[in-house]
Coordinates of C-alpha atoms and ligand atoms in Angstrom, one line a residue:
X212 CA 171.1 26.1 55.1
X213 CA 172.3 23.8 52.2
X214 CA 170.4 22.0 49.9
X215 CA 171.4 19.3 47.5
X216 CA 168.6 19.7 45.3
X217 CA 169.8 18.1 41.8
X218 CA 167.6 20.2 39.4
X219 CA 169.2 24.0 38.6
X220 CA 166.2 25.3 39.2
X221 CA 165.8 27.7 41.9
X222 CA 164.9 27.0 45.5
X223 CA 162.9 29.2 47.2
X224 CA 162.7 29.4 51.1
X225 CA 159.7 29.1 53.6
X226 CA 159.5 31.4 56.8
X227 CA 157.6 30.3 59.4
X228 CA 156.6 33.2 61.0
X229 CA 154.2 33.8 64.2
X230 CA 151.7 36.4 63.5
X231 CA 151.0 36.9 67.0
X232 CA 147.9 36.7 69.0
X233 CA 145.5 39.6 67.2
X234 CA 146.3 42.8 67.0
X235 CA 148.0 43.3 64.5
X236 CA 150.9 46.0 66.6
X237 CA 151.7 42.4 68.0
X238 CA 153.8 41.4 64.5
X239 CA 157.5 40.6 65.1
X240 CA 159.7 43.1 62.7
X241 CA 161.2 40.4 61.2
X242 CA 158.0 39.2 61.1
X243 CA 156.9 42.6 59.0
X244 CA 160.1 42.2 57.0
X245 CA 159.6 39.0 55.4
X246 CA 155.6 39.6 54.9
X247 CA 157.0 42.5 52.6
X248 CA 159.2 40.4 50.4
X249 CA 156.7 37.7 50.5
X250 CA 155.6 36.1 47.2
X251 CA 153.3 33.8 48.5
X252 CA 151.8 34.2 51.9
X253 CA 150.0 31.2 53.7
X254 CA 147.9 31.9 56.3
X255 CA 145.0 30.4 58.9
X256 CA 142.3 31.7 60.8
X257 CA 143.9 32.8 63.7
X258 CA 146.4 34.9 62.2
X259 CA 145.1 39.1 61.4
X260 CA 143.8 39.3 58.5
X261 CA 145.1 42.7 59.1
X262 CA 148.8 42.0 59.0
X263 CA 147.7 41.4 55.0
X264 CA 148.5 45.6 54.7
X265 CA 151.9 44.6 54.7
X266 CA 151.8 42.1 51.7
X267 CA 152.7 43.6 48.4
X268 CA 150.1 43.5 45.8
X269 CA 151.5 41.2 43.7
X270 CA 151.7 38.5 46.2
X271 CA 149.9 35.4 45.9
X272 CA 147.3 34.3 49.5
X273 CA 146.0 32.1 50.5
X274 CA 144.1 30.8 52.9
X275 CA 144.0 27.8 54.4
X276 CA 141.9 28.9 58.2
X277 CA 141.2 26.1 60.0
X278 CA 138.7 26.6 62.9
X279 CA 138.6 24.6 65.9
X280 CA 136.5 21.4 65.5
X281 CA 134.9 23.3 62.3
X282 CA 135.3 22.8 58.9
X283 CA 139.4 22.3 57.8
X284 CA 139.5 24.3 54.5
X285 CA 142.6 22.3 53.7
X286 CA 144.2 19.4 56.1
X287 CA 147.8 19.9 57.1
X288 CA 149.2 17.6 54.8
X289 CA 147.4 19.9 51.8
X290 CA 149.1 22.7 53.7
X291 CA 152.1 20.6 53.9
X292 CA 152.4 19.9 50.3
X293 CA 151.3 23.5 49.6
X294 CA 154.8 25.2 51.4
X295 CA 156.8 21.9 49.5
X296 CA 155.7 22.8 45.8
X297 CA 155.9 26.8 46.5
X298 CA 159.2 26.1 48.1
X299 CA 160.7 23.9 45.0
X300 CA 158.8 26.4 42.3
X301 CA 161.2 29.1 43.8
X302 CA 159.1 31.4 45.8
X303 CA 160.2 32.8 48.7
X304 CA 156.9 31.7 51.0
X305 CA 155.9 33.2 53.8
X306 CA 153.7 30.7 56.5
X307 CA 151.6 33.0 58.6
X308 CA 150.5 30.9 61.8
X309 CA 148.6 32.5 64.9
X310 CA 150.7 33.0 68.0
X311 CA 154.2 31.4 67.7
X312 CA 154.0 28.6 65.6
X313 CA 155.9 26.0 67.8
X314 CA 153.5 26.4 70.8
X315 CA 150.5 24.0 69.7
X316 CA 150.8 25.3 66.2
X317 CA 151.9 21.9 63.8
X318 CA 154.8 24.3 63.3
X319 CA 157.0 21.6 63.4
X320 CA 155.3 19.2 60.9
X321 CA 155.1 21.7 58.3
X322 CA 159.0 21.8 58.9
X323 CA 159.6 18.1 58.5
X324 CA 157.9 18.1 55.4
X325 CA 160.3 20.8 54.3
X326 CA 163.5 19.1 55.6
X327 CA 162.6 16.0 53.5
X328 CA 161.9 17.6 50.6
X329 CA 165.8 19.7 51.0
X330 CA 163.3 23.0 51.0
X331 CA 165.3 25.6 52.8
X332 CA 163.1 27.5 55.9
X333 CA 163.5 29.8 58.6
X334 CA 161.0 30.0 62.0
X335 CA 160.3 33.5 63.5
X336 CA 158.9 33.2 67.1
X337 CA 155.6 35.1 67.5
X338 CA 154.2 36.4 70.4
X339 CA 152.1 33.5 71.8
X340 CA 148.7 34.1 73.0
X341 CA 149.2 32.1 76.2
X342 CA 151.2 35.1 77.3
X343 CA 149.4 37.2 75.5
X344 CA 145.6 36.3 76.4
X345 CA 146.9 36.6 80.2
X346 CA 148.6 40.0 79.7
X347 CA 145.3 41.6 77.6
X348 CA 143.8 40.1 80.8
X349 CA 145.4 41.8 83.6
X350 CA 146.9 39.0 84.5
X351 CA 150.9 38.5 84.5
X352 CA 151.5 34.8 84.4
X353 CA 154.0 35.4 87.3
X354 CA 154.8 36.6 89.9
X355 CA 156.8 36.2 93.0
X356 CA 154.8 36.2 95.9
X357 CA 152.2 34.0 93.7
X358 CA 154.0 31.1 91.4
X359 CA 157.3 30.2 90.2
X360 CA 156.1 27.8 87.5
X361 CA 154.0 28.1 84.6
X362 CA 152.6 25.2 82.8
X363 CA 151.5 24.8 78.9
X364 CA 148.8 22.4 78.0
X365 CA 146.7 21.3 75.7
X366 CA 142.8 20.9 76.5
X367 CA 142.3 19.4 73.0
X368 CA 142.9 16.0 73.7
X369 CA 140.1 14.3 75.4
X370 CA 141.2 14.5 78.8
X371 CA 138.3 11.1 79.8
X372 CA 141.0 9.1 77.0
X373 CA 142.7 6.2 79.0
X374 CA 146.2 7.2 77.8
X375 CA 146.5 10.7 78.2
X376 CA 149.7 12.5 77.7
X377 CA 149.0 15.4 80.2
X378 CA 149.7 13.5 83.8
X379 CA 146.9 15.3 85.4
X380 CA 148.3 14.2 89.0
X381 CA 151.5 15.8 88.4
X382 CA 149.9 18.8 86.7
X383 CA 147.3 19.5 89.3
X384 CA 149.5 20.7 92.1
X385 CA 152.6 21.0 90.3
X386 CA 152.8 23.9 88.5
X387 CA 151.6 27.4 89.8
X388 CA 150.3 28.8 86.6
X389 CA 148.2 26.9 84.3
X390 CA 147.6 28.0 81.0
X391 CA 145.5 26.0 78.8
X392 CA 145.3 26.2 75.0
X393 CA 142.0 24.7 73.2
X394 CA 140.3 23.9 76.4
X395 CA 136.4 25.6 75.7
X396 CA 135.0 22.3 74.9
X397 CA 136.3 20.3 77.8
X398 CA 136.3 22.6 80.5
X399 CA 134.6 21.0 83.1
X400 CA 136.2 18.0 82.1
X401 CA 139.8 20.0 82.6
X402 CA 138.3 21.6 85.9
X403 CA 137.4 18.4 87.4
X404 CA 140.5 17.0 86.7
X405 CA 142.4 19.6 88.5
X406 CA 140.3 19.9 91.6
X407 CA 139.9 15.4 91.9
X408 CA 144.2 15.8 91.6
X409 CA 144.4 17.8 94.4
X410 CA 144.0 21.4 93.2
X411 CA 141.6 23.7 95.5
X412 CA 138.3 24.0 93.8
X413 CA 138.5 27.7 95.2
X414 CA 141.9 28.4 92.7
X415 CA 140.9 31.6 90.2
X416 CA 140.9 31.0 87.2
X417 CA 140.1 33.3 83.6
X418 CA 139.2 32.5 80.7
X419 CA 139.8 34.9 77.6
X420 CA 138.2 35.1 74.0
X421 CA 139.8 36.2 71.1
X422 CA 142.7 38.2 73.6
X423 CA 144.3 41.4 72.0
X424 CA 141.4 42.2 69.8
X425 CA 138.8 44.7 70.0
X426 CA 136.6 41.5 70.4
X427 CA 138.3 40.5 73.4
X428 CA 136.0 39.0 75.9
X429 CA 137.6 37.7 79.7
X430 CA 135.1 36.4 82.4
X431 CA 136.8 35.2 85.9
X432 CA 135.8 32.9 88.5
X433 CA 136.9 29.8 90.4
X434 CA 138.1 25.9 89.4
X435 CA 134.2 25.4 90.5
X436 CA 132.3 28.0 89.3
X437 CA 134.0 28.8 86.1
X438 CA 132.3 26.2 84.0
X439 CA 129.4 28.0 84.4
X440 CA 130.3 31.6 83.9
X441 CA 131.9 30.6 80.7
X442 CA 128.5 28.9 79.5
X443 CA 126.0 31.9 80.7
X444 CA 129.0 34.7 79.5
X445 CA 128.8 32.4 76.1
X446 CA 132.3 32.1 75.7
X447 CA 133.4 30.0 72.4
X448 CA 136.3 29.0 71.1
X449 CA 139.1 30.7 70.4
X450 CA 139.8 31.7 74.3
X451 CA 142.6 30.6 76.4
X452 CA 142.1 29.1 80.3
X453 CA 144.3 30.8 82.9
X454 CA 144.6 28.6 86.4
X455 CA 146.0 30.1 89.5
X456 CA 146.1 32.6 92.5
X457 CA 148.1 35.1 89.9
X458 CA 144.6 35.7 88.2
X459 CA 143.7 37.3 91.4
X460 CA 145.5 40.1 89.9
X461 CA 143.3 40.9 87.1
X462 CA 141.4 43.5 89.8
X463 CA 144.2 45.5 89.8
X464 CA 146.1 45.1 86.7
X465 CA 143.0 44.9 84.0
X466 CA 143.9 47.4 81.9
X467 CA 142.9 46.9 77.8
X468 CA 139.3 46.2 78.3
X469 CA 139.1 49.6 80.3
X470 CA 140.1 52.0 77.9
X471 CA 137.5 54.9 77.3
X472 CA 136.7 53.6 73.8
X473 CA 137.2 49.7 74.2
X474 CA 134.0 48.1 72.7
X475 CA 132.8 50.5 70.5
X476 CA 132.8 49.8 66.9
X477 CA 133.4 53.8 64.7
X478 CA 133.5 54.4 61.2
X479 CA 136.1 56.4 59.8
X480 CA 135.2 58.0 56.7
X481 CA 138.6 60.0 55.6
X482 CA 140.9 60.2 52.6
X483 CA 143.2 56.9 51.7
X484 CA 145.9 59.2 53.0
X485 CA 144.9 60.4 56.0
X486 CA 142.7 58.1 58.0
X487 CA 145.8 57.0 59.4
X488 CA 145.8 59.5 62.6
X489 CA 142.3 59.4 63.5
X490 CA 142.1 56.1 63.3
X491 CA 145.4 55.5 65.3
X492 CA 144.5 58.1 68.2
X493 CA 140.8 56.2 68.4
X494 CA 142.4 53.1 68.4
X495 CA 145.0 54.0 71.3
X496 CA 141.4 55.0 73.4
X497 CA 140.3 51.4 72.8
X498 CA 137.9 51.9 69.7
X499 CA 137.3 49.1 67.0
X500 CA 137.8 51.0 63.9
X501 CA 136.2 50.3 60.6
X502 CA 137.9 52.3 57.8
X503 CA 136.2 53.4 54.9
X504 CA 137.9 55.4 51.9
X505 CA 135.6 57.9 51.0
X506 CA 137.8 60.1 48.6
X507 CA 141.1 59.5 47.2
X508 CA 143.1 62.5 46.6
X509 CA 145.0 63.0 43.1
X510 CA 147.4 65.6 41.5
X511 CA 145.7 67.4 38.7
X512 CA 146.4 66.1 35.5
X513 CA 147.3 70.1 33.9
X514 CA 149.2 72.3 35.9
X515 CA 150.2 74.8 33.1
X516 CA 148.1 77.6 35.4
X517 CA 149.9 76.0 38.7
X518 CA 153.2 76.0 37.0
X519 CA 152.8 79.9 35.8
X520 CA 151.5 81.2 39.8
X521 CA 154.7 79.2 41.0
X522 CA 157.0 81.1 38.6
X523 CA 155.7 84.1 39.7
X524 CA 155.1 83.7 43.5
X525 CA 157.0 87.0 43.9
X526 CA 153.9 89.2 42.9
X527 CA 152.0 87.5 45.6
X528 CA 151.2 89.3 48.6
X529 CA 150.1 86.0 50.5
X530 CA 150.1 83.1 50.0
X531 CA 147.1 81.0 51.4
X532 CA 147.0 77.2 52.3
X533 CA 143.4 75.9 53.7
X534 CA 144.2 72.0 53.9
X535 CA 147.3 69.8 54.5
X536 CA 146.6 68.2 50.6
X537 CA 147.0 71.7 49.4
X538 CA 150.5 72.0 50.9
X539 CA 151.8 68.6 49.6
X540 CA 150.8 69.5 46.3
X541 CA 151.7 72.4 46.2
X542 CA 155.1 71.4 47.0
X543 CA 155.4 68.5 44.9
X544 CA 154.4 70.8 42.0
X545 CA 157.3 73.6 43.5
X546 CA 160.3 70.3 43.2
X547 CA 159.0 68.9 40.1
X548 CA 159.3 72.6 38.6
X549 CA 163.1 72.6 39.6
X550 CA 162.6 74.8 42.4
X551 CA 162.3 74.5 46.1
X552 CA 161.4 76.4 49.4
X553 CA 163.3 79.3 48.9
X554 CA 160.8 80.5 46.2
X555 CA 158.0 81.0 48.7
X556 CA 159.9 84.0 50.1
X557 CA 158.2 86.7 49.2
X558 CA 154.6 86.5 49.8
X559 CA 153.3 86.4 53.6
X560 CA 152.4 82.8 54.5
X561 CA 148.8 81.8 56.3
X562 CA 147.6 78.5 56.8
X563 CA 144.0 77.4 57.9
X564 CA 144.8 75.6 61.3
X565 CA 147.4 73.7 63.4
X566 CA 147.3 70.5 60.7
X567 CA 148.0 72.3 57.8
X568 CA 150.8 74.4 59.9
X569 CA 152.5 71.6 61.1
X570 CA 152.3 70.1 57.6
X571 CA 154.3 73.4 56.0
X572 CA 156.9 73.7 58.9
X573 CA 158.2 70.2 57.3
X574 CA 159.0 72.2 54.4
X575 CA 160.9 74.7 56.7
X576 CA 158.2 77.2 56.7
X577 CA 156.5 78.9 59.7
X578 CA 153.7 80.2 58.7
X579 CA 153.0 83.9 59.5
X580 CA 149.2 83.8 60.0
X581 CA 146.8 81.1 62.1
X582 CA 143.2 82.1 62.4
X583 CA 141.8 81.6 66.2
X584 CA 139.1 79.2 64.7
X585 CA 140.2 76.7 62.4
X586 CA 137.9 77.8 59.3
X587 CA 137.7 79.1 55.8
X588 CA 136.2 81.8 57.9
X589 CA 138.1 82.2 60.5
X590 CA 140.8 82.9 57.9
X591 CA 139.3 85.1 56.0
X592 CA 138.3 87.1 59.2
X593 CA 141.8 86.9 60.2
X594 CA 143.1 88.6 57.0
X595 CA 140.1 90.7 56.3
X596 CA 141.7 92.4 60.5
X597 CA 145.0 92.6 58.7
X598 CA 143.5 94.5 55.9
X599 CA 144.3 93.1 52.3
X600 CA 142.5 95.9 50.4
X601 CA 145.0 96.1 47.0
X602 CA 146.8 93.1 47.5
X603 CA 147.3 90.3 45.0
X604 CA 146.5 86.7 47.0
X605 CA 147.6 83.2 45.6
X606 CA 145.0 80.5 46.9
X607 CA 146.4 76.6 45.8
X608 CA 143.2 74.2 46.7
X609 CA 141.4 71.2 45.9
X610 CA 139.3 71.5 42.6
X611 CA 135.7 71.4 44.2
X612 CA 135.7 73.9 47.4
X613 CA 133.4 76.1 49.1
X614 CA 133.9 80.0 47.6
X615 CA 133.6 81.4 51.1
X616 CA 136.9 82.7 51.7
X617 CA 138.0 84.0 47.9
X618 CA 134.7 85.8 48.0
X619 CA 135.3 87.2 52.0
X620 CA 139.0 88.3 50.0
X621 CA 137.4 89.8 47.1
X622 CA 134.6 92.2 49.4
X623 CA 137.6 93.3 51.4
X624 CA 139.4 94.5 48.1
X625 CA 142.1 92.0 47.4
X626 CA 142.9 90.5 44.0
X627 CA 142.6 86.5 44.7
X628 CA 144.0 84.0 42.4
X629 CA 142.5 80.4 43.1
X630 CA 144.4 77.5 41.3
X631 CA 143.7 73.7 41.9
X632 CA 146.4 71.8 43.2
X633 CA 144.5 68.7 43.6
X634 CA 141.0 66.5 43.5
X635 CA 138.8 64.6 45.1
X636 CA 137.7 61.3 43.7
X637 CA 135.0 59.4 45.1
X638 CA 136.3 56.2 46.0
X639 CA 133.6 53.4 44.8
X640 CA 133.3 49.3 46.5
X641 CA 132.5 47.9 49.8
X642 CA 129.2 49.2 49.7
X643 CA 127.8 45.7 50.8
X644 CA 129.6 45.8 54.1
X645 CA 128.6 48.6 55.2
X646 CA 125.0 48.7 54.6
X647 CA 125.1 44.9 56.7
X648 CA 127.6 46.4 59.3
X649 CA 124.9 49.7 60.0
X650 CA 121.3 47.2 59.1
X651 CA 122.9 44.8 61.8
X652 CA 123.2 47.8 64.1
X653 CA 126.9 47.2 64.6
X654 CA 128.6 50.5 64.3
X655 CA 128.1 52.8 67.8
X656 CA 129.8 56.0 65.6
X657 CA 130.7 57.6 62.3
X658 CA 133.2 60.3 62.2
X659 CA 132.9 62.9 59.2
X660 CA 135.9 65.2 58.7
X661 CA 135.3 67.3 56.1
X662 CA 131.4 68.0 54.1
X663 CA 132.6 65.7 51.6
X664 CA 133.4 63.1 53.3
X665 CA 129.8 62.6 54.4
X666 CA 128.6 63.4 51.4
X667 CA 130.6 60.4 49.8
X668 CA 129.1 58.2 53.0
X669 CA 126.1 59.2 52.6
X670 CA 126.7 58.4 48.7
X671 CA 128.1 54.9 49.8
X672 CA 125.2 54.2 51.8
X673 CA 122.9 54.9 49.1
X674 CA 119.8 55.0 51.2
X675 CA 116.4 54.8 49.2
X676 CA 114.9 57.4 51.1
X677 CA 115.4 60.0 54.4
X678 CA 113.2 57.7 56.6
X679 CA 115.7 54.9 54.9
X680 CA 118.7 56.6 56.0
X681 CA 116.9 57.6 59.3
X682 CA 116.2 53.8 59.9
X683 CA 119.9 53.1 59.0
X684 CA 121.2 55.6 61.0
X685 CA 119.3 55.0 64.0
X686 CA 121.8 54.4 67.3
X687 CA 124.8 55.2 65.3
X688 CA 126.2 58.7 66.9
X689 CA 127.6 61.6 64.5
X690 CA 130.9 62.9 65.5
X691 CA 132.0 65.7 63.3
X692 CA 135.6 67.9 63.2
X693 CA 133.7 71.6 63.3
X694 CA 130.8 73.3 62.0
X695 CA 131.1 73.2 58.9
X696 CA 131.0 69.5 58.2
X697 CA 128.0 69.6 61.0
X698 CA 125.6 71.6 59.0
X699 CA 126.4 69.6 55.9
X700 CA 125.3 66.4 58.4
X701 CA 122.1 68.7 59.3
X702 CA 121.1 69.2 55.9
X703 CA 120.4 66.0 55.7
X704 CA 118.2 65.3 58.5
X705 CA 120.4 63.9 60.9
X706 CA 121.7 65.0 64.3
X707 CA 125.3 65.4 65.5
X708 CA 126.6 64.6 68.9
X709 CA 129.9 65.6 69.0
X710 CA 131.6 68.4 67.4
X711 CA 134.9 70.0 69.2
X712 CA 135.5 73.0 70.2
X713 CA 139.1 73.0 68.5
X714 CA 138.7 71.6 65.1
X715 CA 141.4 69.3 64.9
X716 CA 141.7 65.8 65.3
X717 CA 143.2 64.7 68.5
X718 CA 140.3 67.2 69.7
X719 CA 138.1 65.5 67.6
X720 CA 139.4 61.6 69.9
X721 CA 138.9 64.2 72.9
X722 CA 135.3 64.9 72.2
X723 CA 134.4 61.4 71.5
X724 CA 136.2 60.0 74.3
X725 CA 134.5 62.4 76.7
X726 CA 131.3 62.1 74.7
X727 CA 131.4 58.0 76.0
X728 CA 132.8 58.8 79.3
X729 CA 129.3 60.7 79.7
X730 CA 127.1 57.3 78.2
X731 CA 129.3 55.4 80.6
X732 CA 131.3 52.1 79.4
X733 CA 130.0 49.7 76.8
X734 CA 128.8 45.8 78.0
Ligands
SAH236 N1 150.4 28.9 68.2 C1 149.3 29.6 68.9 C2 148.3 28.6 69.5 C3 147.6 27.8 68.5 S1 146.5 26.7 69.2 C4 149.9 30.5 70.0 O1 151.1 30.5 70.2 O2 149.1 31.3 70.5 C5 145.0 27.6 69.1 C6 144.5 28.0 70.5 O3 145.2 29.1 70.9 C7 143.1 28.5 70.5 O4 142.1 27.4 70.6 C8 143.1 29.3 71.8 O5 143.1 28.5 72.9 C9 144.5 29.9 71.7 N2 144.4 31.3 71.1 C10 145.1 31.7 70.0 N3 144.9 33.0 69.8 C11 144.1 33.4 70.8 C12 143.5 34.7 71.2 N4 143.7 35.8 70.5 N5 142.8 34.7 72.3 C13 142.6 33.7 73.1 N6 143.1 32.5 72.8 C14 143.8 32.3 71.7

């Protein structure tokens, strides 16, 4: 688009982009795209706070959430002039809107103010949560044998208002599907309208809160009965209203709301670097996760002893990798020396389980030795059946380990050379949150994948005393990756209820998933 902006200054541009209607998987990729190059991104209460990971850090929020019939943080002409001056300072702007933002979004407003101030823009549909909400639901909006219209309306404007611009006569019988946006407040206002224009008062109808979200709540019932359903179920705004014989559906079709984990609220306590697959596998099985960063992993800061081992990898006998950090460092340390893969090929390569295999075969590498169970342990007992007596053993790992397996080594003869690769640093902040999330008895689990990661909880926490951590920890299950991390939970008093038999961590989601199948669903 052209501007004929007089000044020489630079003119930024304003994407209007739909965030979609929750979860944050929901984002457009050009959606992603633009939050990535965003300098300044705008954004309201309905849009995922979540989609925020994708901002760069030097980006500039705000936020200007409005919340139905609440308080308006800022009015849409403030929000108006806000994309305006952003645009004409230069910055490319990115306007985050829930849903799409020309379904009952002001989308367009904010993009007449932008036209007349000759600030270029772009609009990137979102998914909207009328289709959404319905889908999350169970419910597809249509469907042959059912409808073969769908109707979008507002339930904002008072419907009792002499002029309305919904012709409720029309509407009523006219369209199959219903979907109504903002229409908590006046639902029996909405209802009675449809069944006194004709519509049978026996027509299903759902009604969905906060759709796509772990929060998601969806009652169902008919034009007559809903009103109250909604009022005992104590269904608030935001929630969509779905009208007609499609939501009949729902019995068959409800899917998200029946995963094994939907509902439950877990705490994952990893590394900044590798919550990521727990938390994505839990997620998949329905979970509400709440990540905490417990350690954060860093290079050493003096390899000199690193560097010498790697020079001489040729006098090893074995080389011995107990954790996937170990392997990326140790690598990282092997290309920043000049060399690569080829100089592991002397020494015999074991790993301690599947994790930290998979994690060397991306540097080409097959290990030659996995241990049955998936321990410092079961390693050692692994090599200590090969026999290592005489043999010179390289062992990179993080600064602060357990000794167990050096020491097995040593008793069984070998010559074991242990050299940190990397550290752990406790990872301080958001203490508040979490002492209000467990005193409020929120969370149903915490998952503990290594003995320092609970450790650093347990740190985080900061509990006075044992019968203060007993008190906090009342109700909240402990799911564990093996044994080890279990007794390290035991020591201090508290009980675990789900360790697997594998200790990885899709058996880990395994454990816990069957663990809740057992309790039976949540709500
Ligand atoms: N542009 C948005 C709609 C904005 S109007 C879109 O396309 O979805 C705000 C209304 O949208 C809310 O009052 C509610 O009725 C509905 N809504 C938005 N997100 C929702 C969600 N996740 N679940 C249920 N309803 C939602």
């Amino acid at each position: 688009m052209s501007t004929n902006t007089p000044s020489s200054q630079p003119v930024g541009k304003v994407y209007l982009v739909g965030a979609g209607p929750g979860d944050p998987g929901l984002l457009t990729l050009r959606g992603k795209f633009l939050l990535e190059r965003a300098e300044v991104v705008v954004y309201d209460y309905l849009a995922s706070r979540k989609l925020l990971r994708h901002v760069q850090e030097s980006a500039e929020l705000i936020y200007v959430g409005k919340k139905g019939g609440g308080l308006h943080a800022y009015t849409q002409e403030a929000i108006n002039s806000m994309l305006v001056e952003h645009g004409r300072a230069g910055k490319m702007v990115v306007r985050l809107k829930g849903g799409d933002p020309f379904i009952f979004g002001r989308g367009a407003e904010e993009i007449e103010e932008l036209v007349a101030a000759g600030i270029p823009f772009e609009v990137v549909p979102g998914v909207t949560s009328a289709t959404a909400a319905a889908t999350y639901a169970g419910i597809p909006i249509t469907h042959r044998h059912y409808t073969a219209s769908v109707a979008f309306i507002t339930g904002h404007e008072d419907p009792a208002k002499k002029e309305s611009n919904i012709r409720w006569d029309k509407l009523a019988t006219g369209a199959g599907t219903i979907i109504i946006f903002m229409g908590i407040k006046n639902l029996p206002i909405i209802t009675g309208k449809l069944m006194e224009h004709g519509r049978d008062p026996k027509t299903p109808v759902a009604v969905v809160r906060w759709a796509s979200t772990p929060e998601q709540r969806s009652v169902d019932g008919t034009l007559d009965t809903i009103t109250d359903i909604v009022r005992e179920a104590g269904i608030k705004p935001p929630a969509l209203i779905v009208v007609g014989e499609v939501v009949k559906l729902r019995k068959t079709i409800d899917w998200f709301e029946k995963r094994p984990l939907f509902g439950r609220r877990i705490i994952v306590t990893r590394t900044r670097e590798q919550a990521s697959e727990l938390v994505a596998l839990l997620e998949e099985q329905g979970a509400d996760c709440l990540e905490y960063s417990t350690i954060n992993i860093e290079p050493m800061e003096d390899n000199t002893e690193l560097d010498r081992e790697i020079k001489d990898l040729g006098s090893f006998d074995w080389l011995l990798f107990t954790s996937l950090n170990a392997v990326t460092y140790f690598f990282k340390r092997v290309r920043e020396s000049g060399l690569d893969s080829r100089s592991l090929a002397g020494p015999r390569i074991a790993v301690v389980g599947r994790a930290t295999g998979d994690e060397l075969l991306k540097y080409g590498i097959r290990a030659d030795l996995m241990p049955e169970k998936f321990t410092g342990e079961g390693l050692g007992e692994a090599l200590l059946a090969q026999g290592v007596g005489g043999s010179r053993i390289l062992l990179p790992r993080a600064l602060a380990a357990r000794d167990v397996l050096p020491d097995m080594l040593t008793r069984g003869g070998a010559e074991v050379r242990v050299v940190a690769v990397y550290r752990n640093v406790p990872v301080k902040g958001r203490k508040e949150e979490l002492r209000e999330e467990l005193e409020e008895k929120k969370i149903d689990m915490v998952t503990f994948t290594s003995s320092s990661t609970v450790i650093n909880f347990l740190t985080m926490v900061d509990a006075g005393s044992e019968e203060e951590l007993h008190r906090l920890m009342n109700g909240v299950d402990i799911a564990t990756i093996g044994p080890i991390t279990s007794k390290t939970v035991e020591e201090y008093g508290l009980r675990v209820a789900v360790q697997p038999d594998r200790y990885t961590i899709p058996d880990m989601v395994r454990a816990i998933v069957d663990h809740y199948n057992r309790a039976g669903r949540k709500k």
